Amino acid sequence: MFNILLVEDNPAHAEMIIRSFEQNDPTIGIHHVSDGEAALDCLFGRGDYAAPRPAFRPDVILLDLRLPRRSGLETLQTVKSAPGLRCIPVIVLTTSEAEGDLSLAYQYRANSYLVKPVQFDKFVRLMQDIGVYWLEWNRGLCAGMPTGANMSDREAQ
Amino acid sequence: MREWFSKLNSWFVNLTEPMERFSADDEARKQYLTQVVLILMCAALLLFTLLVAAGWGTGMFSWGDLTIMFALDAPIVVCLWLARRGQWRWGSYLAPALMFGLGVTGSSLGGLGTMFVIFYGLAILLAGMLIGNRAQWVMVGLCTITHVGLVGVYELRPLGEQLAVAITLSGGFVGIALLQWFSTRQLHHALMQARATAVDLRAEIAERQRTERALRESQAMLQLIFDHAFDGISVYEEDLEHSTRRLVDCNVRYAEIAGRSRQELLDIGNTMPIQKDVGIPIDHSQFVERLDAGVYIGHFSWLRPDGRDNVVEYAAVPLHVDDRFLTIGVDHDITAQVQATQEREAMIEELEAKNAELERFTYTVSHDLKSPLITIGGFVGFLEKDALAGDIERVKADMAHINDAIYKMQRLLGELLELSRIGRLMNPSEEASFEAIVREAVELVRGRIAARGVHVEIAPNLPLVYGDRARLVEVVQNLLDNACKFMGDQPHPRVEIGARQEDSKTVFYVRDNGMGIAPQHHDKVFGLFEKLDPTTEGTGIGLAIVRRIVEVHGGRVWVESAGPRQGSVFCFTLKFRV
């Protein structure tokens, strides 16, 4: 069973994404958070996600860039600097086609950069392909491994 | 022998030839003398006649003699009259002839050795003076022969005696003639020399006048250039021992640039106190260095009495002339250029900033409009599926999503239009009471104020502002609206609107005791569509509009907030004269 962490502030888009994935594979577990801060809390097992709940280890992170509280790029940077988290593939899924965002995303070591399509069938196809590629074909490293939950604050920064 | 003879001949010819070179002068002189002589003779004769008639020397003259004497006046007068008419030659012959006649008459009456010989002498003199050299010698011969002959005829002296008399007489007459000739010659020499000198002098004067004229013209031309050059020209004399300098001369333009009259500047002399950045006064060795280097260029400013200090670019040349150290400068007022450069740089900066803003704007807009489109696209697809599956509930939900997205796009577009309009369509600026503006804004936000139960306080003694009244109302309205929206869970919500003085500028503020804003977000809040809390309503454009309006009014807007839950103060300034 695969787990996806979806970081998306637009509820309509979130619903679209979740429905698409569930259509393709009802067994997929999608955890949705609305901003970067919540995402990090979830990953580091702190704040609302503090112990005794185990930290969430998704197989893949779908990350929007325009997020309140903590921007997508910041979140990306943090995740990719944390030793225990950087192995998780982060897929930027955004409406922005700006070159600046693109280059910064790769600079911060995003694994992939995807732009949400406007047309429905393309959208569905994309979600399908993400599932097939990243969950079936791609070999992950830290997927499913219970890590040192509740990392120290130092690492969490 | 022939030589001697020819020499003698030339000397004799020289003796007797008239001075033709000065014939014109001679003529005039002779004419003048003729007239004088005739007048004298006429007067003397008349006087004599009258005296005799009055009774003097009664024994000597008979009435017949008197009549003759009187009659003699006639030809004299006639000749005088002719002379006045220009025919003076008659007179010039008459006078010596008369003298000769008197001499003949007198000596034939009185004999040898009488004083009538004087008349012969006078005749010779007059002949020389009035007629010419040749006539003079003729007269000499005539007188000698006549007198000797007459005496011989009348007195019958022995030949030897007669010869002796003749020689003596002729010697005397010759002497007179020679004297006359010699003095005339001297006179003529002197005249000739004077003439020559006069000619030379005239030539020299003409030459000098030409030179003077050329000099004057050249000077006038230089003066013209000096006076009308559009650059300032100055001549300074350096006092290298005291490291000071004195203005020796300048043109009107130089004084103009300095903002003073030319005379004022010359009176001031040492202009260094009224100049800025002119460089330290230089000493001897520095000046000598500069002499070698030639032209040097620099800048300085005048401290003008009218306060409009300017920037002047100069090219100066140091000179060492006649033991004086001079500096000639040509100055050009480049204030306009400097200003233009500064303005251009400012404009470039502004343009760059605007460009950057436009880019951000375009990016934001395209992104934020695309998002609802994605929603619409997506849910149209789901709608189809759900409709085919007959899931009515889901269909309704999908359509709701679609409509929300459409509505959102519409609002976005509307507010974008509003934002872009602010830069262009401004109402004419006017003076308005800030208090009145605040009250109007409060009225517009009345609903939300009441709903949240906010206590609004307006500070007293608010100043006047100058700008687009409607836009300023919008500013306060937006800030007030925001303050009420972001009260969070504050149980006693309060908003205070007022103005304070900061460094001679008026700062207007809207203070609330609501949610506050974390310091790292203080700049972000004014960004387009930036919403710190996505759950709140609104498109995030309000503060962007506020910033735009304030900036168009030449002011600045910022937020002061210690952090979450500690309230915030939104502040802005306006430039008074837009």
XYZ file of C-alpha atoms in Angstrom:
735
model
C 0.000 0.000 0.000
C 1.363 3.336 -1.019
C 1.153 6.617 0.777
C 1.145 10.078 -0.719
C 1.542 13.323 1.128
C -0.393 15.997 -0.756
C 0.495 19.574 0.111
C -2.098 21.735 -1.615
C -3.860 24.869 -0.380
C -6.643 24.988 -2.949
C -9.406 22.691 -1.693
C -10.960 22.237 -5.130
C -7.656 21.155 -6.597
C -7.011 18.888 -3.661
C -10.348 17.211 -4.198
C -9.634 16.769 -7.879
C -6.273 15.159 -7.186
C -7.583 12.864 -4.499
C -10.516 11.733 -6.583
C -8.295 11.033 -9.549
C -5.910 8.886 -7.534
C -8.680 7.057 -5.773
C -10.307 6.342 -9.091
C -7.161 4.733 -10.389
C -6.190 2.922 -7.240
C -8.632 2.821 -4.327
C -5.933 1.413 -2.055
C -3.768 4.502 -2.191
C -3.506 6.427 1.037
C -3.445 10.177 0.493
C -2.805 12.495 3.340
C -3.719 16.079 2.516
C -2.354 19.164 4.269
C -3.068 22.744 3.282
C 0.233 24.473 3.926
C 3.964 23.973 4.180
C 4.088 24.263 7.912
C 1.606 21.456 8.389
C 3.551 19.364 5.894
C 6.747 19.741 7.849
C 4.972 19.097 11.099
C 3.675 15.908 9.631
C 7.017 14.792 8.280
C 9.026 15.665 11.355
C 6.407 14.431 13.727
C 5.937 17.626 15.628
C 3.257 20.165 16.358
C -0.096 18.636 15.615
C 1.653 15.481 14.549
C 3.768 15.041 17.652
C 4.209 11.779 19.461
C 2.777 9.365 20.251
C 1.679 9.296 16.605
C 4.415 7.951 14.418
C 5.868 10.348 11.853
C 4.384 10.018 8.460
C 6.659 8.499 5.845
C 5.054 8.917 2.455
C 6.301 7.190 -0.640
C 6.044 10.418 -2.529
C 5.267 14.054 -1.733
C 3.111 16.083 -4.082
C 3.973 19.700 -3.391
C 2.225 22.858 -4.595
C 4.352 26.009 -4.607
C 1.885 28.684 -3.589
C 1.231 27.882 -0.003
C 0.407 30.108 2.939
C 2.500 30.192 6.120
C 5.462 28.449 4.524
C 5.993 28.561 0.777
C 6.389 25.429 -1.284
C 9.988 26.211 -2.176
C 10.894 26.720 1.454
C 9.245 23.438 2.379
C 11.094 21.713 -0.440
C 14.373 23.146 0.698
C 13.789 22.019 4.253
C 12.783 18.510 3.272
C 15.739 18.073 0.983
C 18.171 19.282 3.633
C 16.918 16.938 6.305
C 18.983 13.746 6.272
C 16.132 11.417 7.014
C 13.726 12.989 4.561
C 15.743 13.809 1.508
C 15.352 10.431 0.019
C 11.621 10.875 -0.333
C 10.793 11.931 -3.905
C 9.253 15.386 -3.949
C 7.155 16.127 -6.987
C 6.284 19.776 -7.491
C 2.719 19.942 -8.766
C 1.755 23.531 -9.480
C -0.090 25.907 -11.759
C 3.017 28.057 -12.189
C 5.024 27.758 -15.374
C 7.404 30.512 -14.345
C 11.011 29.841 -15.192
C 12.128 31.254 -11.883
C 10.100 28.699 -9.973
C 11.318 25.923 -12.226
C 14.998 26.666 -11.766
C 14.664 27.230 -8.040
C 12.758 23.986 -7.619
C 15.533 21.993 -9.226
C 18.107 24.007 -7.354
C 16.465 22.780 -4.156
C 16.625 19.252 -5.483
C 13.045 18.630 -6.503
C 12.714 15.247 -8.136
C 10.205 16.363 -10.694
C 8.288 19.458 -11.766
C 4.758 19.058 -13.044
C 2.289 21.669 -14.224
C -1.399 20.991 -13.599
C -3.223 20.680 -16.917
C -6.449 22.529 -17.509
C -8.198 19.848 -19.497
C -9.801 17.109 -17.499
C -8.682 14.080 -19.448
C -5.107 15.281 -19.441
C -5.359 15.892 -15.718
C -6.613 12.385 -15.097
C -3.947 10.904 -17.313
C -1.249 12.831 -15.434
C -2.408 11.568 -12.073
C -2.478 8.090 -13.476
C 1.028 8.421 -14.852
C 2.328 9.750 -11.568
C 0.956 6.733 -9.813
C 2.346 4.311 -12.361
C 5.782 5.891 -12.564
C 6.537 6.901 -9.029
C 4.728 4.231 -7.171
C 5.070 1.207 -9.411
C 8.156 1.738 -11.500
C 10.299 3.884 -9.218
C 12.285 2.196 -6.478
C 12.101 4.276 -3.356
C 14.623 4.261 -0.577
C 12.953 5.168 2.645
C 9.405 4.256 1.836
C 7.640 2.371 4.580
C 10.651 2.431 6.937
C 9.739 3.534 10.391
C 12.423 6.173 10.984
C 13.531 7.834 14.140
C 10.182 9.428 14.746
C 10.110 12.782 16.453
C 13.401 14.049 15.217
C 15.309 16.578 17.218
C 14.412 20.184 16.622
C 17.800 20.897 15.231
C 17.240 18.517 12.330
C 13.719 19.694 11.925
C 14.970 23.181 11.071
C 87.599 125.155 -70.925
C 84.298 123.771 -72.128
C 83.661 122.338 -68.647
C 84.207 125.674 -67.060
C 81.986 127.314 -69.569
C 79.166 124.788 -69.110
C 79.511 125.036 -65.347
C 79.321 128.784 -65.497
C 76.409 128.498 -67.842
C 74.477 126.155 -65.564
C 75.225 128.411 -62.595
C 73.999 131.429 -64.480
C 70.873 129.567 -65.628
C 70.330 128.449 -62.075
C 70.655 132.017 -60.962
C 68.092 133.306 -63.317
C 65.610 130.481 -63.754
C 62.298 130.795 -62.034
C 61.594 128.249 -59.281
C 59.121 126.314 -61.269
C 58.668 123.579 -58.773
C 56.927 125.927 -56.477
C 55.304 128.022 -59.132
C 51.876 127.726 -57.559
C 53.069 128.925 -54.189
C 55.186 131.492 -55.848
C 52.264 132.824 -57.829
C 50.146 133.085 -54.747
C 52.892 134.792 -52.835
C 53.575 137.248 -55.648
C 49.916 137.965 -56.049
C 49.616 138.703 -52.377
C 52.728 140.866 -52.334
C 51.598 142.721 -55.451
C 48.387 143.681 -53.801
C 50.143 144.744 -50.617
C 52.663 146.806 -52.511
C 49.992 148.497 -54.645
C 47.969 149.385 -51.590
C 51.022 150.802 -49.828
C 51.996 152.788 -52.883
C 48.521 154.152 -53.334
C 48.247 155.113 -49.696
C 51.736 156.703 -49.635
C 51.014 158.699 -52.745
C 47.703 159.940 -51.419
C 49.219 160.908 -48.102
C 52.022 162.750 -49.799
C 49.581 164.542 -52.049
C 47.439 165.583 -49.104
C 50.421 166.734 -47.077
C 51.712 168.837 -49.893
C 48.247 170.177 -50.499
C 47.998 170.973 -46.798
C 51.108 173.090 -47.024
C 54.125 170.971 -46.389
C 57.148 171.672 -48.656
C 55.228 174.431 -50.503
C 58.207 175.635 -52.377
C 59.116 172.379 -53.926
C 56.020 171.409 -55.791
C 53.766 173.213 -58.119
C 50.070 172.553 -58.485
C 50.811 170.848 -61.752
C 53.101 168.406 -59.964
C 50.402 167.736 -57.448
C 47.892 166.939 -60.125
C 50.302 164.524 -61.740
C 50.908 162.865 -58.401
C 47.200 162.565 -57.820
C 46.693 161.237 -61.305
C 49.307 158.584 -60.714
C 46.925 157.033 -58.168
C 44.604 156.079 -60.950
C 46.637 153.377 -62.643
C 47.556 152.024 -59.225
C 43.918 151.733 -58.267
C 43.058 150.171 -61.604
C 45.799 147.601 -61.208
C 44.639 146.932 -57.680
C 41.149 146.394 -58.902
C 42.503 144.033 -61.594
C 44.588 142.212 -59.035
C 41.508 141.584 -56.919
C 39.918 140.134 -59.996
C 42.907 137.776 -60.457
C 44.778 139.790 -63.087
C 47.569 140.724 -60.780
C 50.310 140.641 -63.425
C 49.483 144.216 -64.439
C 50.082 145.350 -60.931
C 53.328 143.358 -60.698
C 54.687 145.199 -63.743
C 53.308 148.556 -62.760
C 54.892 148.756 -59.338
C 58.562 148.294 -60.329
C 57.962 150.383 -63.472
C 56.580 153.183 -61.313
C 59.552 152.981 -58.992
C 61.878 153.039 -61.948
C 60.043 156.046 -63.370
C 60.285 157.844 -60.024
C 63.973 157.069 -59.901
C 64.545 158.391 -63.385
C 62.497 161.522 -62.697
C 64.085 162.175 -59.357
C 67.691 161.678 -60.395
C 67.254 163.668 -63.588
C 65.907 166.494 -61.429
C 68.210 166.160 -58.496
C 71.325 164.765 -60.127
C 73.680 161.946 -59.111
C 73.888 160.815 -55.549
C 70.484 161.962 -54.664
C 68.197 159.835 -52.625
C 66.169 159.063 -55.704
C 68.665 156.286 -56.307
C 66.681 154.520 -53.631
C 63.848 154.244 -56.115
C 66.119 152.278 -58.436
C 66.847 149.943 -55.563
C 63.135 149.606 -54.808
C 62.423 148.946 -58.476
C 64.965 146.112 -58.500
C 63.556 144.647 -55.302
C 59.990 144.887 -56.520
C 60.928 143.369 -59.853
C 62.495 140.445 -58.064
C 59.665 140.073 -55.576
C 56.746 140.533 -57.888
C 57.871 139.381 -61.300
C 60.768 137.025 -61.023
C 64.456 136.450 -60.992
C 65.088 137.287 -64.608
C 63.098 140.484 -64.442
C 65.227 141.414 -61.465
C 68.490 141.186 -63.368
C 66.965 143.009 -66.304
C 65.997 145.765 -63.947
C 69.528 145.860 -62.526
C 70.941 146.414 -65.988
C 68.276 148.929 -66.865
C 68.760 150.991 -63.732
C 72.518 151.054 -64.026
C 72.528 152.076 -67.653
C 69.733 154.603 -67.256
C 71.180 156.367 -64.283
C 74.693 156.473 -65.573
C 73.440 157.561 -68.957
C 71.233 160.245 -67.534
C 73.897 161.587 -65.312
C 76.283 161.495 -68.172
C 73.786 163.353 -70.322
C 72.918 165.881 -67.693
C 76.145 166.417 -65.837
C 78.784 165.673 -68.497
C 81.310 164.139 -66.147
C 84.571 162.724 -67.404
C 84.404 159.092 -68.618
C 86.561 157.723 -65.853
C 84.303 159.222 -63.244
C 81.261 158.027 -65.071
C 82.701 154.528 -65.266
C 83.519 154.566 -61.590
C 79.992 155.717 -60.848
C 78.596 153.053 -63.129
C 80.604 150.279 -61.478
C 79.735 151.453 -57.997
C 76.063 151.757 -58.854
C 75.885 148.491 -60.678
C 77.783 146.841 -57.864
C 75.224 148.197 -55.436
C 72.315 147.153 -57.579
C 73.841 143.730 -58.152
C 74.352 143.411 -54.431
C 70.685 144.176 -53.837
C 69.641 141.725 -56.505
C 71.933 139.038 -55.165
C 70.663 139.589 -51.697
C 67.142 139.303 -52.978
C 68.014 136.232 -54.979
C 69.849 134.576 -52.121
C 67.103 135.141 -49.577
C 64.504 133.918 -52.003
C 66.540 130.819 -52.643
C 66.900 130.144 -48.943
C 63.202 130.603 -48.573
C 62.623 128.210 -51.408
C 64.980 125.647 -49.894
C 63.237 125.885 -46.602
C 59.907 125.557 -48.315
C 61.125 122.535 -50.233
C 62.360 120.853 -47.103
C 59.161 121.657 -45.315
C 57.275 120.266 -48.250
C 59.282 117.068 -48.234
C 58.863 116.708 -44.508
C 55.175 117.377 -44.884
C 54.897 114.685 -47.543
C 56.811 112.244 -45.359
C 54.760 113.145 -42.337
C 51.556 112.708 -44.267
C 52.680 109.292 -45.460
C 53.655 108.332 -41.936
C 50.399 109.575 -40.504
C 48.451 107.699 -43.159
C 50.410 104.568 -42.348
C 49.856 105.020 -38.657
C 46.163 105.636 -39.148
C 45.935 102.466 -41.181
C 47.680 100.543 -38.459
C 45.483 102.112 -35.820
C 42.387 101.268 -37.770
C 43.496 97.686 -38.242
C 44.257 97.488 -34.539
C 40.904 98.981 -33.610
C 39.092 96.566 -35.880
C 40.944 93.616 -34.455
C 40.284 94.823 -30.950
C 36.620 95.376 -31.738
C 36.408 91.849 -33.100
C 38.067 90.379 -30.021
C 35.827 92.415 -27.770
C 32.825 91.166 -29.716
C 33.912 87.586 -29.204
C 34.704 88.207 -25.562
C 31.371 89.900 -24.871
C 29.124 87.589 -26.805
C 30.666 84.203 -26.232
C 28.123 81.978 -24.609
C 30.717 80.576 -22.268
C 32.201 82.517 -19.408
C 35.725 83.745 -20.008
C 37.880 84.872 -17.117
C 41.399 86.063 -16.521
C 42.765 85.560 -13.032
C 46.068 86.808 -11.714
C 47.653 84.376 -9.287
C 49.398 85.556 -6.177
C 51.461 82.457 -5.596
C 53.153 83.704 -2.472
C 49.880 84.136 -0.654
C 48.108 81.303 -2.460
C 45.335 83.541 -3.603
C 44.077 84.929 -6.865
C 42.346 87.979 -8.186
C 39.933 88.346 -11.061
C 41.494 90.717 -13.573
C 38.907 90.565 -16.305
C 35.884 88.562 -17.304
C 33.071 88.719 -19.789
C 29.443 89.327 -19.017
C 28.540 85.653 -19.354
C 31.057 84.738 -16.651
C 29.365 87.154 -14.299
C 25.964 85.830 -15.326
C 26.983 82.323 -14.401
C 28.211 83.639 -11.073
C 24.851 85.343 -10.524
C 26.375 88.780 -10.111
C 27.186 91.811 -12.248
C 30.562 92.022 -13.932
C 31.547 95.056 -11.917
C 30.615 93.310 -8.671
C 32.847 90.382 -9.498
C 35.757 92.626 -10.446
C 35.308 94.508 -7.200
C 35.263 91.290 -5.220
C 38.500 90.275 -6.907
C 39.244 87.117 -4.949
C 36.306 84.926 -5.876
C 37.368 81.841 -3.942
C 35.046 82.518 -0.973
C 32.021 82.521 -3.275
C 32.987 79.349 -5.056
C 32.605 75.768 -3.939
C 34.815 72.767 -4.717
C 37.228 74.905 -6.654
C 40.230 73.045 -5.341
C 42.823 74.106 -2.829
C 44.732 77.281 -3.602
C 47.933 76.377 -5.322
C 51.453 77.478 -4.627
C 54.375 78.328 -6.852
C 55.623 74.853 -7.644
C 52.154 73.560 -8.409
C 51.558 76.434 -10.778
C 54.821 75.796 -12.584
C 53.807 72.161 -12.982
C 50.556 73.259 -14.465
C 52.357 75.624 -16.831
C 54.072 72.651 -18.359
C 50.945 70.560 -18.504
C 48.906 73.125 -20.398
C 45.127 73.013 -20.376
C 43.394 71.389 -17.427
C 39.712 70.691 -16.921
C 37.674 70.694 -13.755
C 34.357 71.424 -12.078
C 33.173 73.744 -9.369
C 30.058 75.517 -8.123
C 29.253 79.175 -7.603
C 27.600 80.238 -4.354
C 25.084 82.557 -5.921
C 23.234 85.274 -4.043
C 19.930 83.981 -5.372
C 20.667 80.554 -3.911
C 20.596 78.766 -7.259
C 24.022 77.212 -7.005
C 25.115 75.666 -10.240
C 27.706 73.250 -11.580
C 30.320 74.727 -13.887
C 32.806 72.894 -16.072
C 35.930 74.828 -16.970
C 38.996 74.518 -19.146
C 41.845 76.624 -17.833
C 45.284 77.541 -19.138
C 48.011 78.838 -16.844
C 50.295 81.486 -18.334
C 53.458 83.224 -17.325
C 53.430 86.636 -18.987
C 55.633 89.634 -18.136
C 56.413 88.338 -14.665
C 52.712 87.843 -13.960
C 51.108 84.462 -13.417
C 47.745 84.371 -15.104
C 45.058 81.778 -15.532
C 42.695 82.065 -18.449
C 39.523 80.060 -18.043
C 36.589 79.203 -20.264
C 33.575 78.154 -18.206
C 30.478 76.292 -19.237
C 27.372 76.009 -17.108
C 26.565 72.307 -17.031
C 23.934 72.423 -14.311
C 21.265 71.488 -16.803
C 23.254 68.512 -18.019
C 23.992 67.323 -14.510
C 20.365 67.634 -13.601
C 19.310 65.861 -16.760
C 21.695 63.013 -16.011
C 20.381 62.742 -12.482
C 16.815 62.838 -13.696
C 17.556 60.247 -16.298
C 19.129 57.966 -13.748
C 16.167 58.420 -11.452
C 13.854 57.724 -14.335
C 15.781 54.591 -15.287
C 15.566 53.395 -11.710
C 11.862 54.093 -11.661
C 11.366 52.328 -14.965
C 13.320 49.324 -13.778
C 11.229 49.171 -10.644
C 8.052 49.475 -12.647
C 9.232 46.780 -15.022
C 9.950 44.466 -12.156
C 6.562 45.187 -10.701
C 4.931 44.548 -14.035
C 6.681 41.222 -14.326
C 5.588 40.214 -10.853
C 2.120 41.390 -11.669
C 1.936 39.422 -14.888
C 3.231 36.320 -13.204
C 0.829 36.593 -10.335
C -2.108 37.306 -12.560
C -1.459 34.471 -14.945
C -0.968 32.079 -12.084
C -4.002 33.145 -10.124
C -6.267 33.117 -13.122
C -5.028 29.752 -14.254
C -5.865 28.107 -10.977
C -9.665 28.454 -11.224
C -9.438 27.328 -14.841
C -7.840 24.112 -13.716
C -10.640 23.673 -11.232
C -13.250 24.243 -13.892
C -11.543 21.902 -16.330
C -11.214 19.236 -13.727
C -14.734 19.361 -12.383
C -16.305 19.488 -15.802
C -14.705 16.117 -16.345
C -15.882 14.800 -13.038
C -19.295 16.234 -13.702
C -19.568 14.237 -16.877
C -18.594 11.059 -15.076
C -20.933 11.684 -12.206
C -23.815 12.598 -14.481
C -23.362 9.407 -16.454
C -23.179 7.474 -13.193
C -26.342 9.188 -12.066
C -24.781 10.432 -8.824
C -26.900 13.560 -8.313
C -25.256 14.612 -5.102
C -21.863 14.522 -6.618
C -23.106 16.336 -9.702
C -24.372 19.140 -7.511
C -21.080 19.296 -5.643
C -19.123 19.379 -8.879
C -21.238 22.173 -10.296
C -20.771 24.138 -7.094
C -17.028 23.856 -7.477
C -17.264 25.024 -11.072
C -19.403 28.002 -10.207
C -17.135 28.958 -7.343
C -14.180 28.934 -9.643
C -15.962 31.056 -12.239
C -17.029 33.536 -9.629
C -13.513 33.703 -8.282
C -12.114 34.453 -11.712
C -14.666 37.148 -12.214
C -13.794 38.827 -8.943
C -10.109 38.585 -9.663
C -10.519 40.194 -13.024
C -12.662 42.945 -11.528
C -10.151 43.804 -8.860
C -7.265 43.672 -11.292
C -9.034 46.168 -13.444
C -9.510 48.357 -10.399
C -5.849 48.084 -9.521
C -4.649 48.986 -12.978
C -7.055 51.895 -13.118
C -5.640 53.481 -10.007
C -2.462 54.446 -11.775
C -4.299 56.165 -14.618
C -7.699 57.481 -13.713
C -7.106 59.768 -10.823
C -9.494 62.512 -9.905
C -7.953 65.984 -9.742
C -6.207 66.583 -6.447
C -7.870 68.752 -3.888
C -7.494 69.719 -0.317
C -9.630 67.631 2.019
C -10.049 67.113 5.726
C -8.607 63.754 6.770
C -11.257 63.533 9.448
C -14.005 63.806 6.841
C -12.313 61.090 4.794
C -12.100 58.788 7.833
C -15.728 59.311 8.706
C -16.770 58.453 5.192
C -14.680 55.257 5.276
C -16.167 54.273 8.619
C -19.626 54.684 7.156
C -18.728 52.401 4.232
C -17.423 49.649 6.533
C -20.299 50.066 8.966
C -21.651 46.584 8.391
C -18.466 44.737 9.239
C -17.711 46.993 12.159
C -21.075 46.260 13.671
C -20.862 42.537 12.895
C -17.541 42.168 14.686
C -18.477 44.653 17.392
C -15.434 46.823 16.825
C -15.019 50.069 18.723
C -13.687 52.664 16.319
C -11.887 55.707 17.661
C -10.966 58.718 15.548
C -8.149 60.886 16.919
C -8.813 64.637 17.206
C -7.058 67.484 15.337
C -6.493 65.584 12.153
C -4.697 67.614 9.482
C -5.690 68.524 5.972
C -4.522 66.334 3.152
C -4.044 66.992 -0.531
C -4.908 64.359 -3.089
C -7.628 62.329 -4.790
C -10.322 62.352 -2.129
C -12.187 59.249 -3.351
C -9.000 57.211 -3.506
C -7.943 58.274 -0.026
C -11.330 57.130 1.258
C -10.624 53.777 -0.369
C -7.297 53.559 1.431
C -8.820 54.106 4.850
C -11.743 51.864 3.979
C -9.468 48.970 3.012
C -7.299 49.356 6.094
C -10.311 49.564 8.336
C -11.904 46.562 6.656
C -8.721 44.542 7.108
C -8.410 45.580 10.736
C -11.907 44.331 11.428
C -11.428 41.108 9.459
C -8.245 40.173 11.252
C -9.359 40.672 14.834
C -8.962 36.982 15.463
C -10.397 36.062 18.846
C -9.919 39.480 20.429
C -12.797 39.927 22.897
C -12.630 43.727 22.921
C -11.813 44.683 19.394
C -10.637 48.286 18.993
C -9.493 50.272 16.016
C -7.862 53.686 16.339
C -7.347 55.995 13.337
C -5.137 59.050 13.628
C -2.044 60.949 12.548
C 1.331 61.638 14.157
C 4.346 63.780 13.309
C 7.610 62.071 12.460
C 10.643 64.088 11.251
C 8.540 66.889 9.795
C 6.355 64.380 7.937
C 2.803 63.470 8.851
C 2.236 59.736 9.338
C -1.358 58.478 9.251
C -2.125 55.218 11.056
C -4.826 52.600 11.585
C -4.135 50.674 14.765
C -5.929 47.498 15.801
C -5.590 45.055 18.673
C -6.233 41.999 16.584
C -4.240 39.064 15.204
C -1.060 40.895 14.475
C 1.414 39.932 11.765
C 4.678 38.083 12.238
C 7.709 40.253 11.316
C 8.776 38.025 8.427
C 5.469 38.653 6.704
C 5.441 42.452 7.061
C 6.446 42.970 3.443
C 4.455 40.107 2.000
C 1.078 41.380 3.123
C 1.150 44.156 0.536
C 1.903 41.744 -2.270
C -0.682 40.996 -4.852
C -3.039 38.176 -3.898
C -0.874 37.359 -0.939
C -3.009 36.012 1.803
C -1.361 34.872 4.973
C -4.470 33.021 6.010
C -6.213 31.389 3.079
C -9.318 30.695 5.086
C -10.262 34.323 5.315
C -12.390 35.802 2.617
C -11.193 38.283 0.111
C -8.815 37.961 -2.783
C -5.791 39.458 -1.067
C -5.849 42.490 -3.293
C -6.971 45.091 -0.760
C -3.567 45.974 0.638
C -2.042 45.965 -2.829
C -4.592 48.597 -3.800
C -3.776 50.593 -0.682
C -0.100 50.517 -1.522
C -0.698 51.555 -5.092
C -2.869 54.529 -4.133
C -0.423 55.721 -1.483
C 2.518 55.428 -3.863
C 0.712 57.389 -6.560
C 0.304 60.118 -3.949
C 4.071 60.117 -3.458
C 3.903 58.387 -0.092
C 4.873 55.156 1.580
C 2.836 52.493 3.416
C 4.096 49.965 5.940
C 2.910 47.867 8.887
C 4.223 47.791 12.415
C 3.387 44.719 14.426
C 5.261 42.984 17.181
C 3.930 39.612 16.185
C 0.955 37.266 16.370
C -1.826 38.337 18.761
C -0.168 41.671 19.422
C -2.188 43.856 17.112
C -0.903 45.819 14.169
C -0.526 49.413 13.067
C -0.787 50.169 9.380
C 0.952 53.496 8.603
C 1.194 55.632 5.525
C 2.529 59.024 4.423
C 1.427 61.312 1.633
C 3.410 63.914 -0.252
C 1.581 67.140 0.343
C 1.937 68.655 -3.057
C 1.451 65.918 -5.630
